[in-house]
mmCIF file of C-alpha atoms in Angstrom:
data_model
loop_
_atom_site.group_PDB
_atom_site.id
_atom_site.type_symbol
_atom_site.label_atom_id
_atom_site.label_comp_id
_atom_site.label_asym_id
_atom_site.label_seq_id
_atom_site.Cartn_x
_atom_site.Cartn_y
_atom_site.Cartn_z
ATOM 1 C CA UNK A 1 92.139 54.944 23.130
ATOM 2 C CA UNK A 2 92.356 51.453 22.125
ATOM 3 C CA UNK A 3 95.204 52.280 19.867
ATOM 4 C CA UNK A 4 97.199 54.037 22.874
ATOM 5 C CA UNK A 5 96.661 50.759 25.315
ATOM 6 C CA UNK A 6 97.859 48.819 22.602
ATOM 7 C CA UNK A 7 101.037 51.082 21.989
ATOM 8 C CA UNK A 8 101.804 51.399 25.902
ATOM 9 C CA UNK A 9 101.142 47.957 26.139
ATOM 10 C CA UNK A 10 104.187 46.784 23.323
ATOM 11 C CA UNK A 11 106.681 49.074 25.402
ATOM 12 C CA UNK A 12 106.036 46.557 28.197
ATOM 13 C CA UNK A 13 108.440 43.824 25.972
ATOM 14 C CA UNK A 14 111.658 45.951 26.013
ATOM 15 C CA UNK A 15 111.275 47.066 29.022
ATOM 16 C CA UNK A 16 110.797 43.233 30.383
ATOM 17 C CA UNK A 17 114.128 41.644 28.217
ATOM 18 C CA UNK A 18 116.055 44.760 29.239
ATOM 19 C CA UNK A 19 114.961 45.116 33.141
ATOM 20 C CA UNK A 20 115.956 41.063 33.285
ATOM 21 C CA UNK A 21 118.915 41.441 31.370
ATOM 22 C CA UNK A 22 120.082 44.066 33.595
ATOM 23 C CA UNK A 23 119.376 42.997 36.916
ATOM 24 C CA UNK A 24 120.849 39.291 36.306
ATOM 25 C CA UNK A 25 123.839 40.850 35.288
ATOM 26 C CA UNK A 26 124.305 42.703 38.392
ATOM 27 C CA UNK A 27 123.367 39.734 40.333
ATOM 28 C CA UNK A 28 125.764 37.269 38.401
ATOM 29 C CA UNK A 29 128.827 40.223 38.976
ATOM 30 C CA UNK A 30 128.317 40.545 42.454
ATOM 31 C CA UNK A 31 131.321 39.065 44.480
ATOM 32 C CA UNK A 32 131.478 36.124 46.513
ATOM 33 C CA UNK A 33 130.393 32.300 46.172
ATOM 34 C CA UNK A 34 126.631 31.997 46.861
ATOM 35 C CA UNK A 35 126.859 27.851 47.223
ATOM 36 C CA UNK A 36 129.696 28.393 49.627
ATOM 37 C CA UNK A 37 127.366 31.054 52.041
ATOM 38 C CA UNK A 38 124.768 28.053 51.717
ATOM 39 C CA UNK A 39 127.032 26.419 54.130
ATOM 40 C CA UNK A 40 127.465 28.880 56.415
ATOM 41 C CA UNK A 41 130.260 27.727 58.774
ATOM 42 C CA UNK A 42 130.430 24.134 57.443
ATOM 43 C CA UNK A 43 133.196 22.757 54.797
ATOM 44 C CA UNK A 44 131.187 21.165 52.091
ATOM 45 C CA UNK A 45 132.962 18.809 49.986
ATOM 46 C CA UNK A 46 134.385 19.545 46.422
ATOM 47 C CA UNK A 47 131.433 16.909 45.122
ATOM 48 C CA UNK A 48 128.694 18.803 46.958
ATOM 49 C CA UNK A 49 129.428 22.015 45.630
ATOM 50 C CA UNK A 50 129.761 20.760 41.960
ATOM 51 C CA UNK A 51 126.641 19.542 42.279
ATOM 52 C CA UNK A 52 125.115 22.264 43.468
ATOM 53 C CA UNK A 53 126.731 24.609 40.755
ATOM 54 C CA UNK A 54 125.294 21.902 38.279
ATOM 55 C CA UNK A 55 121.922 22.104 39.909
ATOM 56 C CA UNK A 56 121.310 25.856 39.384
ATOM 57 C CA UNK A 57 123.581 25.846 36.253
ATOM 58 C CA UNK A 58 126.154 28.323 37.837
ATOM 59 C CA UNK A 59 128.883 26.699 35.777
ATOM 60 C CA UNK A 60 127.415 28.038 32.740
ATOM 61 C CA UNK A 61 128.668 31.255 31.044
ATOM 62 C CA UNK A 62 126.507 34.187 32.258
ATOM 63 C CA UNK A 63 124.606 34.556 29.078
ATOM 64 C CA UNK A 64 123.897 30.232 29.129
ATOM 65 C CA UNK A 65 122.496 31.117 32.637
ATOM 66 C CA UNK A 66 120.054 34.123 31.312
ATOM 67 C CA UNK A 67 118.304 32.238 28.067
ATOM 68 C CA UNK A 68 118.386 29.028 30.566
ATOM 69 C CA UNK A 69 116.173 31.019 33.055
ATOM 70 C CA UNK A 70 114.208 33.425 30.113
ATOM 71 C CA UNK A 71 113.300 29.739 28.622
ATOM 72 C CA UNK A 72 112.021 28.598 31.926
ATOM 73 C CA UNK A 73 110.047 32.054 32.722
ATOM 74 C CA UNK A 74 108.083 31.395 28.810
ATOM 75 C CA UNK A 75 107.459 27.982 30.033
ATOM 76 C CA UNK A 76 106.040 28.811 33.745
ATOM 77 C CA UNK A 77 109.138 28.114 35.661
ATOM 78 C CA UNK A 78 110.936 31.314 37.566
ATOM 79 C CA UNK A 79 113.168 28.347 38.691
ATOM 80 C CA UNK A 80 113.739 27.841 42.857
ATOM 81 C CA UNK A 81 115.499 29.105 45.768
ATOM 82 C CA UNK A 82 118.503 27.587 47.124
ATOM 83 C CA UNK A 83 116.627 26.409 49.530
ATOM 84 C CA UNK A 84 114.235 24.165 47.352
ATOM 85 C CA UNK A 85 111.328 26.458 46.854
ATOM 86 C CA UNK A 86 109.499 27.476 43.676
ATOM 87 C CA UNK A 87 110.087 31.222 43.473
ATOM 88 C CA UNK A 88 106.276 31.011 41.795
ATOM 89 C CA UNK A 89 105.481 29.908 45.394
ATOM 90 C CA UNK A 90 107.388 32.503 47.193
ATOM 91 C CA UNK A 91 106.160 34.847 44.967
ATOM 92 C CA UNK A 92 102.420 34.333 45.460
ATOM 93 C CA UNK A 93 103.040 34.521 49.580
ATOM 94 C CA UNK A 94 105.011 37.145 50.059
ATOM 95 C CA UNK A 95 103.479 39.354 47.096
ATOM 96 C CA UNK A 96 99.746 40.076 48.302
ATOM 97 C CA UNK A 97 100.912 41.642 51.425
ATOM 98 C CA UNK A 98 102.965 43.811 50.179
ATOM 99 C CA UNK A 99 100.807 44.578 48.137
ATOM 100 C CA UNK A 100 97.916 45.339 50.938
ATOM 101 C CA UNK A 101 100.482 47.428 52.622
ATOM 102 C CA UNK A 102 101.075 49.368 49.661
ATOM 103 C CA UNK A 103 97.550 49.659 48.983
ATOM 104 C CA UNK A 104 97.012 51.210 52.338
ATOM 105 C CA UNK A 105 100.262 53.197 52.406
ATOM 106 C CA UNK A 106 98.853 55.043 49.410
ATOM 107 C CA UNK A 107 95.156 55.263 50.313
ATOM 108 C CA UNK A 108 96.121 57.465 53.868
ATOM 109 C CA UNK A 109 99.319 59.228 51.928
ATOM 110 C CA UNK A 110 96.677 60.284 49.076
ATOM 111 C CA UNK A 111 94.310 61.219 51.499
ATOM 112 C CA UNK A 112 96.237 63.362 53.733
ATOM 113 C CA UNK A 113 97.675 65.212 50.489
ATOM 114 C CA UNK A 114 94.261 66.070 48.960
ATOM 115 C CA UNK A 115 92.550 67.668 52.687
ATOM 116 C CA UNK A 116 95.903 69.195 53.522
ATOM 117 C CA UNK A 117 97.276 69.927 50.529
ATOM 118 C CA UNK A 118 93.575 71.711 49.734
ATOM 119 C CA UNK A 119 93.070 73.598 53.191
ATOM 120 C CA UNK A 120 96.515 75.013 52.655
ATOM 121 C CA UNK A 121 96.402 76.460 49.409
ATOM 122 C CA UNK A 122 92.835 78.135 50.478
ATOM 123 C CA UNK A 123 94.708 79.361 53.477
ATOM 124 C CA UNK A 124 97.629 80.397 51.531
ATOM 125 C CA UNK A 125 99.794 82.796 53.926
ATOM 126 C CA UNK A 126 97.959 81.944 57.203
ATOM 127 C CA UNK A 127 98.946 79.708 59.668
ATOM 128 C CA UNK A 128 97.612 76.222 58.951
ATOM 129 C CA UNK A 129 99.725 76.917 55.716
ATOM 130 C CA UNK A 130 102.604 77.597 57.094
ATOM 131 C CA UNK A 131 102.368 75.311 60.013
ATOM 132 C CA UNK A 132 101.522 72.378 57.213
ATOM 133 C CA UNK A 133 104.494 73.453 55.142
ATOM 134 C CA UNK A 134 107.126 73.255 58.516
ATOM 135 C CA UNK A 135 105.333 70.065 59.284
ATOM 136 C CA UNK A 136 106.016 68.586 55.748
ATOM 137 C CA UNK A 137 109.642 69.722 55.474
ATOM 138 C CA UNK A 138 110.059 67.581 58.686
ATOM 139 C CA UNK A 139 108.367 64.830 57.386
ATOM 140 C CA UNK A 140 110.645 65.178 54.345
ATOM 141 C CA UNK A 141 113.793 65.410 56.153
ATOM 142 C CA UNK A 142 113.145 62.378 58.272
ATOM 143 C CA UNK A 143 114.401 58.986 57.754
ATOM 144 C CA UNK A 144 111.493 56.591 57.169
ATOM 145 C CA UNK A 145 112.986 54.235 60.070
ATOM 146 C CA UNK A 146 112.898 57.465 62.380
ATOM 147 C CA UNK A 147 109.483 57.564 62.183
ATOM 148 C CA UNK A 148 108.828 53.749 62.399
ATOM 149 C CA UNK A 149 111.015 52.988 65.377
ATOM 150 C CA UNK A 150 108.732 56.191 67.062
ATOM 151 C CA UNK A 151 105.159 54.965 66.092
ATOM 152 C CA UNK A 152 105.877 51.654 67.236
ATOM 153 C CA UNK A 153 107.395 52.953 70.627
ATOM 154 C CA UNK A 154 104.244 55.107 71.446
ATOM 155 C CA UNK A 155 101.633 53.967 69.141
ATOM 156 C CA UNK A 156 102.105 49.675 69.927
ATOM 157 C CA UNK A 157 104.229 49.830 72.967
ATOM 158 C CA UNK A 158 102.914 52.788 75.197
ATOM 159 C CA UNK A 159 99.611 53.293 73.915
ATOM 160 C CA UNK A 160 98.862 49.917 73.061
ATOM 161 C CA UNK A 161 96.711 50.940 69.836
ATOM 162 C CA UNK A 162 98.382 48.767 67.686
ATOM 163 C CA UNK A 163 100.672 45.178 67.869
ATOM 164 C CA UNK A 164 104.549 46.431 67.502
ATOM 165 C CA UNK A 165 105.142 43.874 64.794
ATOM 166 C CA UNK A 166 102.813 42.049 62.117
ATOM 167 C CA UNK A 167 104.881 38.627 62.019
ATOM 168 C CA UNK A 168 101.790 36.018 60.750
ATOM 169 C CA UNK A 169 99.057 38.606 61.187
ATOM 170 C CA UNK A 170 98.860 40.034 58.038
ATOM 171 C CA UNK A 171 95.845 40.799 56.890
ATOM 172 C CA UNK A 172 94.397 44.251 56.773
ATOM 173 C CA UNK A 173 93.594 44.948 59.951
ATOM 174 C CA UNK A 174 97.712 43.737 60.978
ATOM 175 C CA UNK A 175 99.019 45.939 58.376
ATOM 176 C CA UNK A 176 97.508 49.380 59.604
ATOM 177 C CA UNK A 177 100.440 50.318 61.656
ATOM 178 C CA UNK A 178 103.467 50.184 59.122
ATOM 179 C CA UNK A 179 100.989 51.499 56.351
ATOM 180 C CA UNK A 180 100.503 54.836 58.497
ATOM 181 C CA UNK A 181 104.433 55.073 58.707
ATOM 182 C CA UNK A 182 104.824 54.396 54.830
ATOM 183 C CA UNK A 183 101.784 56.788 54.467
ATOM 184 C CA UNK A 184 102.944 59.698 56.449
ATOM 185 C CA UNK A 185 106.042 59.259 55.447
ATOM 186 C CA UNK A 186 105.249 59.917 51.815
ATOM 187 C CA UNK A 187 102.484 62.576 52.231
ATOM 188 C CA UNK A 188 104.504 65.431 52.309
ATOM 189 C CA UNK A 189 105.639 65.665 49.285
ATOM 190 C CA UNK A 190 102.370 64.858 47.304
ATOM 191 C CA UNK A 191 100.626 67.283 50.251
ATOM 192 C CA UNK A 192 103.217 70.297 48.352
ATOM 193 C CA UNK A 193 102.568 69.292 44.784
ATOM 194 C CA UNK A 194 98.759 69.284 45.779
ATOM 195 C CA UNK A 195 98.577 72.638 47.493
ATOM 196 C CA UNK A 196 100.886 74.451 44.635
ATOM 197 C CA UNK A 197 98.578 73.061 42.164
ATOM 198 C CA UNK A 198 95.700 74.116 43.819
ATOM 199 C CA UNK A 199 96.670 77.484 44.137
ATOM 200 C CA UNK A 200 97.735 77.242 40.395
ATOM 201 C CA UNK A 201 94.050 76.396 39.610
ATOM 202 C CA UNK A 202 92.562 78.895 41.587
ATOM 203 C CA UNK A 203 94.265 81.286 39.412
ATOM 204 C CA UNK A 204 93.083 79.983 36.262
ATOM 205 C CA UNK A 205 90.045 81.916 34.061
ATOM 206 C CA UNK A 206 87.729 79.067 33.795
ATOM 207 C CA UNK A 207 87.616 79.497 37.885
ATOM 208 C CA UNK A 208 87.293 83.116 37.878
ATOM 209 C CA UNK A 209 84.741 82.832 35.421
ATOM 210 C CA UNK A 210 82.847 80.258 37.520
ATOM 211 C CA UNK A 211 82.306 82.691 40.562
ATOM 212 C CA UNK A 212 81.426 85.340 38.255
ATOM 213 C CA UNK A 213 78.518 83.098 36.827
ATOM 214 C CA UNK A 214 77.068 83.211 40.915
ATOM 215 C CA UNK A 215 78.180 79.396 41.753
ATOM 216 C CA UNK A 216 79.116 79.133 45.264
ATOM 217 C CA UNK A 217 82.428 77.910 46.529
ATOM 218 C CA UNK A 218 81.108 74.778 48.059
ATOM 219 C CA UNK A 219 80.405 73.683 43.568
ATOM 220 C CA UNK A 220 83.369 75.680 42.533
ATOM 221 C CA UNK A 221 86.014 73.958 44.553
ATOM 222 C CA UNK A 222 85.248 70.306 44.473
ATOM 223 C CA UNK A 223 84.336 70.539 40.653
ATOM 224 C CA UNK A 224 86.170 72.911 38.868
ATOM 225 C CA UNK A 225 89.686 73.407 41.314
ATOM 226 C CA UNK A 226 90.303 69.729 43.122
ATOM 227 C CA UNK A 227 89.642 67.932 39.529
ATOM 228 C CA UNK A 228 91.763 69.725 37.419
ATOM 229 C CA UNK A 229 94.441 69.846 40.749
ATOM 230 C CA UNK A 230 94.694 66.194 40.932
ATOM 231 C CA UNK A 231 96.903 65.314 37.757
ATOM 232 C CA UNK A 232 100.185 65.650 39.608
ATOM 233 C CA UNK A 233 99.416 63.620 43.117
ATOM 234 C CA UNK A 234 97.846 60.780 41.130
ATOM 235 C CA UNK A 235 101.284 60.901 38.884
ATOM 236 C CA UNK A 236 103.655 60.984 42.479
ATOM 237 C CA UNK A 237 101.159 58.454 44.146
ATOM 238 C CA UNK A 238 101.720 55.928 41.025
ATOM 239 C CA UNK A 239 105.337 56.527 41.559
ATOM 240 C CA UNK A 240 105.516 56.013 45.269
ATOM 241 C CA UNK A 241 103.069 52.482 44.498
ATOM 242 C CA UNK A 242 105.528 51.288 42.409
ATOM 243 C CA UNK A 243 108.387 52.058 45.105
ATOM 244 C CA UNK A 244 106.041 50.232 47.852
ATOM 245 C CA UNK A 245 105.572 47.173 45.903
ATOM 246 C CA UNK A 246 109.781 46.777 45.199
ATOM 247 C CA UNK A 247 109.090 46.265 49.118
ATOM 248 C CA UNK A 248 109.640 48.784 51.599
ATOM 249 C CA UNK A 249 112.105 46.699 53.281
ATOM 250 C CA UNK A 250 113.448 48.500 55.809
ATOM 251 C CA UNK A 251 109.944 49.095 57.444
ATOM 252 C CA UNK A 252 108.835 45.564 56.686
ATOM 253 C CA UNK A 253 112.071 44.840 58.381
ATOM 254 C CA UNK A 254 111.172 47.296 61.924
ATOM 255 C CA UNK A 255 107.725 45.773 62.150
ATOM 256 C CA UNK A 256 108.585 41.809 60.743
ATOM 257 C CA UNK A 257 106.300 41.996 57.669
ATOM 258 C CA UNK A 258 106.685 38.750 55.797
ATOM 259 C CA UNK A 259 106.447 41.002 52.395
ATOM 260 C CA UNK A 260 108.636 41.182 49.305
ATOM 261 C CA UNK A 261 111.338 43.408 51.225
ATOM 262 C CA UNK A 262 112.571 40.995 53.533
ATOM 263 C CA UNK A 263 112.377 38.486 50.784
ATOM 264 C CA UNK A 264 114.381 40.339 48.136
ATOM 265 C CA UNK A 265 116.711 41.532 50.546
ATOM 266 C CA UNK A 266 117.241 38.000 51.741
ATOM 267 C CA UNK A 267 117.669 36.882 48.113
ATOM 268 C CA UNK A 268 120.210 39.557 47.563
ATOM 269 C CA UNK A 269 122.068 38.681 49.563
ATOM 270 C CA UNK A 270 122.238 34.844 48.951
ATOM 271 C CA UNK A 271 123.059 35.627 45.096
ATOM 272 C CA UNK A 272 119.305 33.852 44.255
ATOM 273 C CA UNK A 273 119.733 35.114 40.529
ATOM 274 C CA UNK A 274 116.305 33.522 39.657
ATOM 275 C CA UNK A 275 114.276 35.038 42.724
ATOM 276 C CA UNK A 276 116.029 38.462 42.358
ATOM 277 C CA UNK A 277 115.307 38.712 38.747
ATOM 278 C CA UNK A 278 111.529 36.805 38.826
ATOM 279 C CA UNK A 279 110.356 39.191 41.445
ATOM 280 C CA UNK A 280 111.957 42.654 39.752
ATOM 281 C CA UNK A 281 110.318 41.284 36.528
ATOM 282 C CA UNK A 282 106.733 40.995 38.299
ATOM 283 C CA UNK A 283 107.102 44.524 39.351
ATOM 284 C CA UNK A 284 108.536 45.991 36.287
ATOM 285 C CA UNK A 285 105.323 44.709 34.906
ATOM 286 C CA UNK A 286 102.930 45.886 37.353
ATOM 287 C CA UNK A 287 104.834 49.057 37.655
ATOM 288 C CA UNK A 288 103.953 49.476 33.433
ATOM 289 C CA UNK A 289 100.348 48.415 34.371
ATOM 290 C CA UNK A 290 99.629 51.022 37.098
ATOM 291 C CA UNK A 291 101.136 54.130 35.249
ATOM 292 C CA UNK A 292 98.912 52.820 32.071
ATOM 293 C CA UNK A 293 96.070 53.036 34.646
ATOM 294 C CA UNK A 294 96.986 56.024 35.489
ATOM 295 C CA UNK A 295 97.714 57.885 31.731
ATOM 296 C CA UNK A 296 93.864 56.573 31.501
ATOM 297 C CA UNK A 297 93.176 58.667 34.314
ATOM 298 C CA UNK A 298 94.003 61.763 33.097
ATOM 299 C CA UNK A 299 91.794 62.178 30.038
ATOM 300 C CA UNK A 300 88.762 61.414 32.852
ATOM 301 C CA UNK A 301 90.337 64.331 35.173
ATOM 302 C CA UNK A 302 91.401 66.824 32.559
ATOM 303 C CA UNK A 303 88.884 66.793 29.538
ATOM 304 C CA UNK A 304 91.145 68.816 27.493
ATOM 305 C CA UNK A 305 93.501 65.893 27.496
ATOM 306 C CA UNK A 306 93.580 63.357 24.915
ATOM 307 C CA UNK A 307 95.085 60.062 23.344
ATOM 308 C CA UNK A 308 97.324 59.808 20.163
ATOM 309 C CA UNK A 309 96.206 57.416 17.845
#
């Protein structure tokens, strides 16, 4: 196993110089003169905006200006935003609560798939299955900001069960509202994957052979069927984390969440080559980290699974 951490580990340093490569490029090709939108409706002078383009080195060749920032990444500088801040700093605000609303997002979307997913596929054919199956393809079908601009009408502003926007109170307890929209948003299709698995599993001989030693359905089901069923909701609920902690801007956006969406979104737009590509190269790494986590996973799930040396 060692060996395979190792290996999984080393295709972490391709994937780094090629997901910065890539995404400075398409920040450095975008149209339009980021010093000039600093300005807004103000005529800065041909002296302020050389110095400026001096300043973050946008002067320099487009290749100068990706070793200039790679050298300053190796030697603990992401380099700042236009607006004089360390990215480092901006990073380490805006990143852990994202990263408790993905957390949370995740927890209730996993959750919902394994109880749903489970009662379904031992009710295939009756009607919580199909009533869970219409349900999902709704859920599927709707627009994430749909469903956020309707919990926080009745949820926060009719029932008054949660605050209609986070804004400084971000902790856990702020976060629980836009994590149930991310959540349910995203169950349905891990809720399908679960329940056509299960019945998959139910089908298997190791099952059959389990009732026919006499062990009741209450050991049979959580033991031999939801174990072996779990391979391919843990694989879509790595995916969706890694989607989550991008930033989930547009409902960070709906409920004011001062997370990496808004941030990225607002970088994006300003042409911030060094926050753009210093927060895509955090998740590109964390993103390898959690799917390692979860290849470990699967040889504790599934037994008959194991690691090349």
């Amino acid at each position: 196993m060692v060996g395979y951490i190792v290996k999984r580990l080393l295709q972490v340093i391709p994937v780094f110089f090629g997901a910065t490569l890539l995404i400075y490029f398409l920040v450095f090709a975008m149209p339009g003169d980021p010093i000039l939108a600093m300005f807004g409706q103000r005529t800065p002078t041909e002296s302020q905006l050389q110095a400026l383009r001096d300043q973050y080195h946008l002067n320099e060749p487009f290749i100068v200006q990706y070793l200039l920032y790679m050298k300053g990444v190796f030697t603990g500088d992401m380099g700042q935003t236009f607006s004089g801040q360390d990215v480092s700093t901006v990073l380490a605000r805006t990143l852990p609560v994202t990263g408790r609303l993905a957390v949370m997002a995740i927890a209730i979307e996993f959750c919902l798939s394994i109880i749903i997913g489970t009662a379904s596929a031992l009710r295939k054919g009756k009607a919580l299955d199909n009533i869970m199956l219409i349900v999902s393809l709704i859920f599927v079908a709707m627009p994430v900001f749909v469903l956020a601009f309707l919990a926080q009408y009745f949820l926060a502003v009719q029932f008054g069960w949660f605050k209609p926007t986070v804004g400084s109170d971000n902790d856990w307890g702020g976060l629980w509202l836009p994590a149930i929209v991310l959540g349910v948003s995203l169950f349905a299709t891990s809720m399908r994957l679960m329940r056509g698995s299960v019945i998959e599993t139910l089908n298997q001989d190791w099952v059959r052979t389990a009732y026919s030693k006499g062990l009741s359905r209450g050991r049979v089901i959580p033991v031999h069927v939801l174990r072996n069923s779990l391979i391919p909701v843990i694989t879509n609920s790595a995916t969706n984390f890694g989607v989550l902690l991008v930033g989930a801007t547009v409902t960070e956006g709906i409920f004011n969440v001062p997370g990496v969406g808004n941030t990225l979104y607002q970088a994006v737009i300003r042409h911030e080559n060094a926050t753009v590509v210093s927060f895509v190269t955090v998740f590109v790494i964390l993103y390898v980290l959690v799917n390692l986590v979860v290849d470990l996973l699967y040889g504790l799930l599934d037994p008959r699974i194991r690691y090349a040396k």
